[in-house]
Short mmCIF file of C-alpha atoms in Angstrom, two decimals:
data_model
loop_
_atom_site.label_atom_id
_atom_site.label_comp_id
_atom_site.label_asym_id
_atom_site.label_seq_id
_atom_site.Cartn_x
_atom_site.Cartn_y
_atom_site.Cartn_z
CA UNK A 160 123.71 -99.69 286.40
CA UNK A 161 123.48 -102.23 283.73
CA UNK A 162 120.53 -104.62 283.25
CA UNK A 163 121.65 -107.39 280.85
CA UNK A 164 125.19 -108.16 282.04
CA UNK A 165 126.76 -109.09 285.22
CA UNK A 166 129.37 -106.60 284.71
CA UNK A 167 128.92 -102.96 285.72
CA UNK A 168 131.12 -100.48 283.52
CA UNK A 169 131.15 -98.51 285.81
CA UNK A 170 122.04 -74.68 280.29
CA UNK A 171 124.89 -72.38 280.14
CA UNK A 172 125.63 -71.30 283.76
CA UNK A 173 126.51 -67.62 283.69
CA UNK A 174 129.84 -68.45 282.07
CA UNK A 175 132.02 -65.45 281.61
CA UNK A 176 131.01 -64.06 278.14
CA UNK A 177 128.53 -66.70 277.56
CA UNK A 178 124.91 -65.41 277.20
CA UNK A 179 121.69 -66.36 275.85
CA UNK A 180 122.26 -64.13 272.77
CA UNK A 181 125.30 -66.38 271.67
CA UNK A 182 123.86 -69.62 272.39
CA UNK A 183 122.94 -71.64 269.44
CA UNK A 184 121.40 -75.12 268.74
CA UNK A 185 122.15 -77.39 265.85
CA UNK A 186 120.45 -80.52 265.02
CA UNK A 187 120.70 -83.17 262.37
CA UNK A 188 119.11 -86.42 261.54
CA UNK A 189 121.16 -88.60 259.07
CA UNK A 190 119.14 -91.19 257.29
CA UNK A 191 121.57 -93.98 257.99
CA UNK A 192 121.12 -93.55 261.81
CA UNK A 193 118.11 -95.75 261.60
CA UNK A 194 120.19 -98.71 260.12
CA UNK A 195 123.55 -98.71 262.04
CA UNK A 196 126.53 -100.46 260.36
CA UNK A 197 128.18 -103.14 262.16
CA UNK A 198 131.74 -102.27 262.95
CA UNK A 199 132.35 -105.54 264.85
CA UNK A 200 131.64 -107.28 261.52
CA UNK A 201 133.45 -104.97 259.25
CA UNK A 202 136.39 -104.17 261.46
CA UNK A 203 136.18 -100.59 259.87
CA UNK A 204 138.11 -97.96 261.64
CA UNK A 205 136.40 -94.78 262.27
CA UNK A 206 138.51 -91.79 262.65
CA UNK A 207 137.55 -88.34 263.86
CA UNK A 208 139.04 -85.20 262.42
CA UNK A 209 138.90 -82.49 264.91
CA UNK A 210 139.21 -79.87 262.15
CA UNK A 211 135.81 -80.62 260.78
CA UNK A 212 132.71 -78.90 262.38
CA UNK A 213 130.83 -80.18 265.47
CA UNK A 214 127.86 -81.19 263.66
CA UNK A 215 129.87 -83.23 261.28
CA UNK A 216 131.35 -85.17 264.14
CA UNK A 217 128.02 -85.94 265.58
CA UNK A 218 126.51 -86.97 262.26
CA UNK A 219 129.55 -89.25 261.62
CA UNK A 220 129.14 -91.06 264.91
CA UNK A 221 125.42 -91.37 264.63
CA UNK A 222 125.58 -92.61 260.97
CA UNK A 223 127.99 -95.32 262.40
CA UNK A 224 125.21 -96.75 264.73
CA UNK A 225 124.98 -94.50 267.77
CA UNK A 226 121.27 -93.91 267.37
CA UNK A 227 121.30 -90.59 268.91
CA UNK A 228 123.81 -88.10 270.54
CA UNK A 229 123.24 -84.91 272.16
CA UNK A 230 126.18 -82.49 273.05
CA UNK A 231 126.42 -79.21 274.90
CA UNK A 232 129.57 -76.97 274.88
CA UNK A 233 130.24 -73.85 276.77
CA UNK A 234 133.54 -71.92 276.75
CA UNK A 235 134.13 -68.33 277.83
CA UNK A 236 133.19 -66.94 274.34
CA UNK A 237 130.35 -69.02 273.05
CA UNK A 238 128.02 -71.98 273.78
CA UNK A 239 125.96 -74.47 271.68
CA UNK A 240 123.93 -77.56 271.76
CA UNK A 241 124.29 -80.11 268.83
CA UNK A 242 122.20 -83.25 268.29
CA UNK A 243 122.11 -85.94 265.80
CA UNK A 244 120.24 -89.15 265.14
CA UNK A 245 116.97 -90.45 266.78
CA UNK A 246 115.10 -90.40 270.01
CA UNK A 247 113.04 -93.26 269.05
CA UNK A 248 113.98 -95.77 266.32
CA UNK A 249 110.52 -97.21 265.82
CA UNK A 250 108.74 -93.89 265.26
CA UNK A 251 112.03 -92.12 263.70
CA UNK A 252 111.45 -89.15 265.94
CA UNK A 253 114.74 -87.08 265.63
CA UNK A 254 116.55 -86.29 268.86
CA UNK A 255 116.23 -82.64 270.15
CA UNK A 256 118.13 -80.66 272.72
CA UNK A 257 115.12 -80.84 274.89
CA UNK A 258 114.96 -84.73 275.13
CA UNK A 259 115.77 -86.13 278.54
CA UNK A 260 118.32 -88.98 279.13
CA UNK A 261 118.83 -91.21 282.10
CA UNK A 262 121.99 -89.87 283.75
CA UNK A 263 122.35 -92.97 285.90
CA UNK A 264 125.20 -92.64 288.42
CA UNK A 265 125.62 -88.88 287.87
CA UNK A 266 122.80 -89.10 290.45
CA UNK A 267 125.39 -89.81 293.05
CA UNK A 268 126.84 -86.30 292.62
CA UNK A 269 123.39 -84.85 293.71
CA UNK A 270 122.75 -87.16 296.53
CA UNK A 271 126.53 -86.53 297.86
CA UNK A 272 125.84 -82.70 297.52
CA UNK A 273 122.76 -82.99 299.52
CA UNK A 274 124.24 -85.22 302.07
CA UNK A 275 126.94 -82.47 302.69
CA UNK A 276 124.31 -79.69 302.73
CA UNK A 277 122.40 -81.57 305.33
CA UNK A 278 125.64 -82.08 307.33
CA UNK A 279 126.27 -78.21 307.17
CA UNK A 280 122.85 -77.62 308.47
CA UNK A 281 123.46 -80.14 311.39
CA UNK A 282 121.04 -82.70 310.09
CA UNK A 283 123.57 -85.55 309.67
CA UNK A 284 127.09 -86.38 310.88
CA UNK A 285 129.34 -87.55 308.27
CA UNK A 286 131.55 -89.34 310.66
CA UNK A 287 128.75 -91.12 312.70
CA UNK A 288 128.38 -94.86 312.07
CA UNK A 289 125.42 -95.84 309.75
CA UNK A 290 124.00 -97.83 312.72
CA UNK A 291 122.87 -94.50 314.07
CA UNK A 292 120.78 -93.84 311.05
CA UNK A 293 119.67 -97.26 309.53
CA UNK A 294 116.87 -99.52 311.07
CA UNK A 295 118.15 -102.72 312.86
CA UNK A 296 116.53 -105.09 310.18
CA UNK A 297 119.08 -103.61 307.64
CA UNK A 298 122.26 -103.22 309.81
CA UNK A 299 121.69 -106.77 311.17
CA UNK A 300 122.18 -108.06 307.65
CA UNK A 301 125.15 -106.09 306.70
CA UNK A 302 128.86 -106.32 307.72
CA UNK A 303 130.71 -103.77 309.92
CA UNK A 304 127.79 -101.23 310.22
CA UNK A 305 129.19 -100.18 313.60
CA UNK A 306 132.31 -99.09 311.93
CA UNK A 307 131.16 -97.95 308.41
CA UNK A 308 130.36 -94.08 308.62
CA UNK A 309 128.35 -91.90 306.28
CA UNK A 310 131.52 -90.65 304.73
CA UNK A 311 132.56 -94.16 303.96
CA UNK A 312 129.46 -94.72 301.96
CA UNK A 313 129.89 -91.43 300.03
CA UNK A 314 133.37 -92.34 299.06
CA UNK A 315 133.00 -95.97 298.31
CA UNK A 316 135.29 -97.06 301.03
CA UNK A 317 132.90 -99.14 303.08
CA UNK A 318 133.65 -102.62 301.77
CA UNK A 319 130.06 -103.49 301.15
CA UNK A 320 129.46 -105.68 298.32
CA UNK A 321 127.71 -104.17 295.18
CA UNK A 322 124.26 -105.54 294.72
CA UNK A 323 124.77 -105.24 290.96
CA UNK A 324 127.60 -107.77 291.16
CA UNK A 325 125.16 -110.50 292.39
CA UNK A 326 124.24 -112.87 289.56
CA UNK A 327 120.86 -113.85 291.17
CA UNK A 328 119.79 -110.10 290.90
CA UNK A 329 120.32 -110.19 287.15
CA UNK A 330 118.67 -113.50 286.77
CA UNK A 331 115.39 -111.93 288.22
CA UNK A 332 115.69 -108.71 286.14
CA UNK A 333 115.84 -110.75 283.03
CA UNK A 334 113.07 -113.12 284.04
CA UNK A 335 110.93 -110.32 285.07
CA UNK A 336 111.83 -107.31 282.96
CA UNK A 337 108.72 -105.35 283.96
CA UNK A 338 109.39 -105.85 287.76
CA UNK A 339 108.91 -102.62 289.67
CA UNK A 340 111.77 -102.68 291.98
CA UNK A 341 111.80 -101.31 295.54
CA UNK A 342 115.04 -99.97 297.24
CA UNK A 343 114.99 -102.46 300.12
CA UNK A 344 114.39 -105.38 297.57
CA UNK A 345 117.49 -104.43 295.57
CA UNK A 346 119.35 -104.04 298.86
CA UNK A 347 118.34 -107.55 300.01
CA UNK A 348 120.65 -109.20 297.42
CA UNK A 349 123.71 -108.26 299.56
CA UNK A 350 122.22 -109.23 302.84
CA UNK A 351 124.50 -111.58 304.85
CA UNK A 352 127.28 -111.18 302.32
CA UNK A 353 130.81 -110.81 303.82
CA UNK A 354 132.62 -107.57 303.71
CA UNK A 355 134.82 -107.20 300.51
CA UNK A 356 137.49 -105.50 302.46
CA UNK A 357 138.35 -103.72 305.85
CA UNK A 358 136.32 -100.58 306.22
CA UNK A 359 138.47 -97.51 304.70
CA UNK A 360 141.29 -99.71 303.58
CA UNK A 361 140.72 -99.25 299.85
CA UNK A 362 138.30 -97.77 297.35
CA UNK A 363 135.88 -100.07 295.51
CA UNK A 364 132.70 -98.48 293.69
CA UNK A 365 129.75 -100.06 295.11
CA UNK A 366 126.11 -98.93 294.25
CA UNK A 367 125.14 -100.46 297.56
CA UNK A 368 126.63 -97.41 299.43
CA UNK A 369 124.23 -95.07 297.63
CA UNK A 370 121.20 -97.29 298.21
CA UNK A 371 121.91 -96.90 301.94
CA UNK A 372 122.41 -93.15 301.56
CA UNK A 373 119.05 -92.74 300.05
CA UNK A 374 117.26 -94.69 302.75
CA UNK A 375 119.13 -92.56 305.46
CA UNK A 376 118.23 -89.31 303.82
CA UNK A 377 114.69 -89.96 303.16
CA UNK A 378 114.33 -90.85 306.83
CA UNK A 379 116.09 -88.02 308.26
CA UNK A 380 114.21 -85.52 305.89
CA UNK A 381 110.83 -87.17 306.56
CA UNK A 382 110.11 -86.75 303.11
CA UNK A 383 111.34 -87.68 299.58
CA UNK A 384 114.98 -86.79 299.03
CA UNK A 385 113.89 -85.65 295.49
CA UNK A 386 112.05 -82.72 296.91
CA UNK A 387 115.15 -81.68 298.81
CA UNK A 388 117.35 -82.15 295.79
CA UNK A 389 114.97 -79.99 293.82
CA UNK A 390 114.63 -77.25 296.49
CA UNK A 391 118.35 -77.17 297.44
CA UNK A 392 120.22 -77.89 294.23
CA UNK A 393 118.14 -77.80 291.14
CA UNK A 394 116.12 -74.67 291.81
CA UNK A 395 119.15 -72.64 293.00
CA UNK A 396 121.10 -73.69 289.95
CA UNK A 397 118.13 -73.02 287.55
CA UNK A 398 118.27 -76.62 286.41
CA UNK A 399 114.83 -76.74 284.80
CA UNK A 400 115.40 -79.91 282.67
CA UNK A 401 116.41 -82.28 285.37
CA UNK A 402 114.25 -84.68 287.34
CA UNK A 403 114.20 -87.60 289.66
CA UNK A 404 112.52 -90.42 287.65
CA UNK A 405 109.71 -92.33 289.42
CA UNK A 406 109.83 -89.81 292.33
CA UNK A 407 108.36 -86.87 290.47
CA UNK A 408 106.74 -86.23 287.04
CA UNK A 409 108.91 -85.60 284.09
CA UNK A 410 108.63 -82.15 282.20
CA UNK A 411 109.81 -83.53 278.87
CA UNK A 412 110.16 -86.61 276.94
CA UNK A 413 112.56 -89.37 277.87
CA UNK A 414 114.41 -90.74 274.87
CA UNK A 415 114.59 -94.53 274.14
CA UNK A 416 117.94 -96.07 275.23
CA UNK A 417 119.09 -99.08 273.13
CA UNK A 418 121.28 -102.06 273.50
CA UNK A 419 121.48 -105.52 271.89
CA UNK A 420 119.87 -108.39 273.72
CA UNK A 421 119.87 -111.83 272.19
CA UNK A 422 120.81 -110.36 268.78
CA UNK A 423 117.91 -107.90 268.77
CA UNK A 424 118.04 -104.07 269.39
CA UNK A 425 115.99 -103.44 272.58
CA UNK A 426 114.65 -100.33 274.11
CA UNK A 427 115.11 -99.99 277.77
CA UNK A 428 112.90 -96.92 278.14
CA UNK A 429 110.24 -98.41 280.20
CA UNK A 430 112.45 -100.50 282.64
CA UNK A 431 111.54 -99.83 286.33
CA UNK A 432 114.84 -100.90 287.89
CA UNK A 433 116.08 -98.65 290.66
CA UNK A 434 114.86 -95.28 289.64
CA UNK A 435 113.51 -94.66 293.02
CA UNK A 436 116.97 -95.42 294.32
CA UNK A 437 119.71 -92.86 295.22
CA UNK A 438 122.47 -94.68 293.12
CA UNK A 439 121.12 -93.73 289.68
CA UNK A 440 117.54 -92.45 289.27
CA UNK A 441 117.76 -88.95 287.69
CA UNK A 442 117.13 -87.79 284.14
CA UNK A 443 118.43 -84.62 282.39
CA UNK A 444 119.71 -82.99 279.36
CA UNK A 445 123.49 -82.24 278.50
CA UNK A 446 123.04 -78.37 278.91
CA UNK A 447 121.24 -78.80 282.28
CA UNK A 448 123.83 -81.36 283.72
CA UNK A 449 126.61 -78.93 282.84
CA UNK A 450 125.01 -76.32 285.22
CA UNK A 451 125.72 -78.60 288.30
CA UNK A 452 129.45 -79.45 287.47
CA UNK A 453 130.11 -75.86 286.54
CA UNK A 454 128.86 -74.53 289.79
CA UNK A 455 130.82 -77.02 291.73
CA UNK A 456 133.97 -76.11 289.85
CA UNK A 457 133.28 -72.36 290.42
CA UNK A 458 132.12 -73.01 294.13
CA UNK A 459 128.85 -71.37 293.45
CA UNK A 460 125.68 -71.86 295.42
CA UNK A 461 124.59 -74.29 296.74
CA UNK A 462 128.23 -75.19 296.99
CA UNK A 463 130.59 -73.62 299.65
CA UNK A 464 134.38 -73.71 299.83
CA UNK A 465 133.98 -76.03 302.90
CA UNK A 466 131.54 -78.39 301.09
CA UNK A 467 133.73 -78.55 297.96
CA UNK A 468 136.87 -79.21 299.94
CA UNK A 469 135.15 -82.17 301.85
CA UNK A 470 134.04 -83.53 298.55
CA UNK A 471 137.37 -83.52 297.16
CA UNK A 472 139.36 -84.39 300.26
CA UNK A 473 141.50 -87.61 300.23
CA UNK A 474 140.83 -88.67 296.67
CA UNK A 475 141.04 -92.31 295.80
CA UNK A 476 142.53 -93.63 292.71
CA UNK A 477 140.05 -95.13 290.35
CA UNK A 478 142.35 -95.63 287.31
CA UNK A 479 145.17 -93.77 285.47
CA UNK A 480 143.07 -90.69 284.75
CA UNK A 481 140.39 -90.60 287.57
CA UNK A 482 140.29 -90.07 291.24
CA UNK A 483 137.13 -90.25 293.47
CA UNK A 484 136.08 -88.05 296.19
CA UNK A 485 132.49 -87.92 297.59
CA UNK A 486 130.42 -88.22 294.71
CA UNK A 487 132.71 -86.24 292.39
CA UNK A 488 135.48 -87.47 290.06
CA UNK A 489 138.57 -85.40 289.20
CA UNK A 490 139.75 -86.29 285.72
CA UNK A 491 143.26 -85.60 284.44
CA UNK A 492 143.16 -86.12 280.61
CA UNK A 493 145.93 -88.40 279.21
CA UNK A 494 145.37 -88.05 275.52
CA UNK A 495 147.11 -88.38 272.08
CA UNK A 496 145.60 -85.04 271.27
CA UNK A 497 147.91 -82.41 272.60
CA UNK A 498 145.11 -79.79 273.03
CA UNK A 499 143.49 -82.22 275.59
CA UNK A 500 146.22 -83.86 277.34
CA UNK A 501 146.75 -82.56 280.84
CA UNK A 502 143.61 -80.82 281.16
CA UNK A 503 141.74 -81.27 284.61
CA UNK A 504 137.99 -81.76 284.88
CA UNK A 505 135.26 -82.24 287.54
CA UNK A 506 132.77 -84.82 286.49
CA UNK A 507 131.17 -88.07 287.34
CA UNK A 508 129.63 -90.45 284.74
CA UNK A 509 126.49 -92.36 284.15
CA UNK A 510 125.78 -95.59 282.62
CA UNK A 511 122.45 -97.39 282.30
CA UNK A 512 121.03 -99.79 279.93
CA UNK A 513 120.83 -97.97 276.69
CA UNK A 514 122.11 -94.50 278.11
CA UNK A 515 125.50 -93.13 278.69
CA UNK A 516 126.25 -89.65 279.97
CA UNK A 517 129.39 -87.68 280.55
CA UNK A 518 129.59 -84.04 281.74
CA UNK A 519 132.81 -82.36 282.26
CA UNK A 520 133.70 -79.01 283.73
CA UNK A 521 137.45 -77.81 283.31
CA UNK A 522 137.94 -74.92 286.03
CA UNK A 523 141.17 -73.49 284.52
CA UNK A 524 139.82 -72.98 281.23
CA UNK A 525 136.17 -72.34 282.30
CA UNK A 526 134.80 -75.00 279.86
CA UNK A 527 131.88 -77.32 279.94
CA UNK A 528 131.38 -80.35 277.70
CA UNK A 529 128.48 -82.70 278.17
CA UNK A 530 127.96 -85.79 275.89
CA UNK A 531 124.92 -88.00 276.10
CA UNK A 532 123.76 -90.83 273.75
CA UNK A 533 121.22 -93.55 273.79
CA UNK A 534 122.89 -96.50 272.24
CA UNK A 535 125.29 -98.63 274.46
CA UNK A 536 127.71 -100.98 272.84
CA UNK A 537 129.02 -104.01 274.76
CA UNK A 538 132.75 -103.63 275.33
CA UNK A 539 133.27 -107.47 274.83
CA UNK A 540 130.93 -108.33 271.91
CA UNK A 541 130.92 -104.91 270.02
CA UNK A 542 134.53 -103.83 270.72
CA UNK A 543 134.89 -101.81 267.64
CA UNK A 544 131.73 -99.77 268.16
CA UNK A 545 132.63 -99.35 271.83
CA UNK A 546 136.03 -97.97 271.03
CA UNK A 547 134.63 -95.84 268.21
CA UNK A 548 132.49 -93.93 270.84
CA UNK A 549 135.34 -93.55 273.16
CA UNK A 550 137.37 -92.05 270.39
CA UNK A 551 134.51 -89.65 269.53
CA UNK A 552 134.20 -88.50 273.06
CA UNK A 553 137.97 -87.86 273.14
CA UNK A 554 138.12 -86.17 269.71
CA UNK A 555 135.25 -83.90 270.54
CA UNK A 556 136.92 -82.70 273.88
CA UNK A 557 140.11 -82.19 272.02
CA UNK A 558 138.38 -80.08 269.29
CA UNK A 559 137.00 -77.64 272.00
CA UNK A 560 140.31 -77.08 273.52
CA UNK A 561 142.10 -76.81 270.03
CA UNK A 562 139.76 -73.84 269.16
CA UNK A 563 140.19 -71.96 272.41
#
């Protein structure tokens, strides 16, 4: 989710041959990271040479303004964590592999997994209408709730309007930046709004779907869904660096995430928007998040073949490279780098003010690549920097496969 715009952009896991004795950590803090250059003004083109070393790639993009970047790579032969830049620009604290980032919509993958686990346990019927699970005071204010099923929420085919697309919502977030949002309050911004399309007629990514899923799961469980995610997903996977923000205490420091607002670089570290919600409330590290997508790709517990098949069934087209299932994205790489083009990954993606996270697992090659950073560039007003970061992510992935 994004706070200052009306437009929503949208540990090594027992890998074969990958053990703790060949896991290394690299960090760097280039001095220029504290004073990012303005590529939008200079029109400078940043090119990334995949023949250079990993740390140099990170240092280059951090020096060009990315504040901080944390990367985890695991292949069948080796694994490593790399960081560069800063966790806090005011105090100049260097970024470390243990620093937490908000992973935003990657949370949906965990919520979707929990929903399928509960379905396998007989606690919820994915094909029942949401009328069966939501209180009347909510369903009376939303369209088609007798037709929309839990599965439609999971797959973003409900037709419900995205609350993040409502201008009045953003007016309040800007007027009251310290407001402590409650889930039902966020949901209220789409009350009495018409359906965007007929149920199950097409895909349209709407955070409202997962707000509702969170309300449903909390009620069915009778306790906080964060507890169930910890017990049924995080603990079985050994994910010791992942937490549900505002639902449980954090075990490490959350980095500051930065964006420009009215010409000033602003930290969104303390914003309380929606982190109790099920559409984007979790925090993690690149290494820890890679455990989740790797387990999904390998069909390791808590995933079963049946659950994995349901999450990947009847994929919807998002764009030319991505297809959406139930909380999982299957990405087919289209790249100018021959080493990367054609590779298929399981992933999601997370974007929140000041934070972006991408974690990819490539099942055929048994490769994990996670990239987190804490400076977000506006694709409209900072086009050159925004493109620079996209090029960096692509070059990094291409380098991994070029070296296999």
